[in-house]
PDB file of C-alpha atoms in Angstrom:
ATOM      1  CA  UNK A  90     -45.829  51.578  33.666  1.00 87.00           C
ATOM      2  CA  UNK A  91     -44.247  54.374  34.634  1.00 94.00           C
ATOM      3  CA  UNK A  92     -41.391  52.842  37.528  1.00 93.00           C
ATOM      4  CA  UNK A  93     -40.597  50.272  34.388  1.00 92.00           C
ATOM      5  CA  UNK A  94     -39.530  52.966  31.695  1.00 95.00           C
ATOM      6  CA  UNK A  95     -37.429  54.479  34.455  1.00 96.00           C
ATOM      7  CA  UNK A  96     -35.441  51.131  34.460  1.00 96.00           C
ATOM      8  CA  UNK A  97     -35.377  50.792  31.382  1.00 97.00           C
ATOM      9  CA  UNK A  98     -34.271  54.740  30.529  1.00 97.00           C
ATOM     10  CA  UNK A  99     -31.844  54.580  32.856  1.00 98.00           C
ATOM     11  CA  UNK A 100     -29.899  50.903  31.630  1.00 97.00           C
ATOM     12  CA  UNK A 101     -30.160  53.020  28.193  1.00 97.00           C
ATOM     13  CA  UNK A 102     -28.139  55.462  30.017  1.00 98.00           C
ATOM     14  CA  UNK A 103     -25.363  54.108  31.901  1.00 98.00           C
ATOM     15  CA  UNK A 104     -25.079  51.543  28.150  1.00 98.00           C
ATOM     16  CA  UNK A 105     -24.474  54.857  26.790  1.00 98.00           C
ATOM     17  CA  UNK A 106     -22.222  56.193  29.756  1.00 98.00           C
ATOM     18  CA  UNK A 107     -19.818  53.322  30.145  1.00 98.00           C
ATOM     19  CA  UNK A 108     -19.609  51.410  27.071  1.00 97.00           C
ATOM     20  CA  UNK A 109     -16.768  52.731  25.750  1.00 97.00           C
ATOM     21  CA  UNK A 110     -15.249  51.735  29.084  1.00 96.00           C
ATOM     22  CA  UNK A 111     -16.277  48.493  28.138  1.00 95.00           C
ATOM     23  CA  UNK A 112     -18.896  48.245  31.070  1.00 97.00           C
ATOM     24  CA  UNK A 113     -21.974  46.659  29.563  1.00 97.00           C
ATOM     25  CA  UNK A 114     -26.059  47.903  30.573  1.00 98.00           C
ATOM     26  CA  UNK A 115     -28.623  45.333  29.531  1.00 97.00           C
ATOM     27  CA  UNK A 116     -32.383  45.363  31.028  1.00 96.00           C
ATOM     28  CA  UNK A 117     -34.057  41.646  30.898  1.00 94.00           C
ATOM     29  CA  UNK A 118     -37.643  42.055  30.779  1.00 90.00           C
ATOM     30  CA  UNK A 119     -39.836  39.271  32.653  1.00 85.00           C
ATOM     31  CA  UNK A 120     -43.215  37.555  31.899  1.00 78.00           C
ATOM     32  CA  UNK A 121     -44.212  34.163  33.532  1.00 79.00           C
ATOM     33  CA  UNK A 122     -40.854  32.890  33.220  1.00 79.00           C
ATOM     34  CA  UNK A 123     -39.577  29.917  34.620  1.00 84.00           C
ATOM     35  CA  UNK A 124     -36.364  30.618  36.360  1.00 87.00           C
ATOM     36  CA  UNK A 125     -33.715  28.257  34.470  1.00 88.00           C
ATOM     37  CA  UNK A 126     -34.701  30.458  31.278  1.00 88.00           C
ATOM     38  CA  UNK A 127     -34.130  34.145  33.705  1.00 90.00           C
ATOM     39  CA  UNK A 128     -30.679  32.159  34.617  1.00 92.00           C
ATOM     40  CA  UNK A 129     -30.049  31.189  31.705  1.00 91.00           C
ATOM     41  CA  UNK A 130     -29.957  34.915  30.281  1.00 92.00           C
ATOM     42  CA  UNK A 131     -28.036  36.430  33.129  1.00 94.00           C
ATOM     43  CA  UNK A 132     -25.493  33.353  32.565  1.00 96.00           C
ATOM     44  CA  UNK A 133     -25.529  35.082  28.211  1.00 95.00           C
ATOM     45  CA  UNK A 134     -24.893  38.253  29.282  1.00 96.00           C
ATOM     46  CA  UNK A 135     -22.125  37.901  31.907  1.00 96.00           C
ATOM     47  CA  UNK A 136     -19.712  35.646  29.588  1.00 97.00           C
ATOM     48  CA  UNK A 137     -17.259  37.155  26.681  1.00 97.00           C
ATOM     49  CA  UNK A 138     -19.686  36.039  24.453  1.00 97.00           C
ATOM     50  CA  UNK A 139     -22.191  38.727  25.498  1.00 97.00           C
ATOM     51  CA  UNK A 140     -19.616  41.315  25.368  1.00 96.00           C
ATOM     52  CA  UNK A 141     -20.671  42.830  22.996  1.00 96.00           C
ATOM     53  CA  UNK A 142     -24.560  43.289  23.873  1.00 97.00           C
ATOM     54  CA  UNK A 143     -25.022  46.602  25.421  1.00 98.00           C
ATOM     55  CA  UNK A 144     -27.814  48.753  25.515  1.00 97.00           C
ATOM     56  CA  UNK A 145     -30.947  46.136  25.147  1.00 97.00           C
ATOM     57  CA  UNK A 146     -34.087  44.624  26.168  1.00 95.00           C
ATOM     58  CA  UNK A 147     -34.166  41.098  26.318  1.00 93.00           C
ATOM     59  CA  UNK A 148     -37.131  39.685  26.504  1.00 88.00           C
ATOM     60  CA  UNK A 149     -36.492  36.349  28.898  1.00 82.00           C
ATOM     61  CA  UNK A 150     -40.514  35.150  28.948  1.00 69.00           C
ATOM     62  CA  UNK A 151     -41.039  33.484  26.209  1.00 62.00           C
ATOM     63  CA  UNK A 152     -42.921  36.770  24.793  1.00 57.00           C
ATOM     64  CA  UNK A 153     -45.098  37.126  27.873  1.00 56.00           C
ATOM     65  CA  UNK A 154     -43.765  40.344  28.959  1.00 50.00           C
ATOM     66  CA  UNK A 155     -45.261  43.469  27.484  1.00 53.00           C
ATOM     67  CA  UNK A 156     -43.684  47.969  27.621  1.00 50.00           C
TER      68      UNK A 156
END
């Protein structure tokens, strides 16, 4: 949809603009996703392990989402 494309574009622009300052921006793409899977994805992205993950579209729906 147009709104999804707009949000993905915003996330990518934020990643490009603020990435050099150490600020990351990623999009979590949801399908029919269990809350625990969403929570795990958010916790990972907030962790030090994901410090270099930036500008990504991350599917948290086990492949149930579509662009």
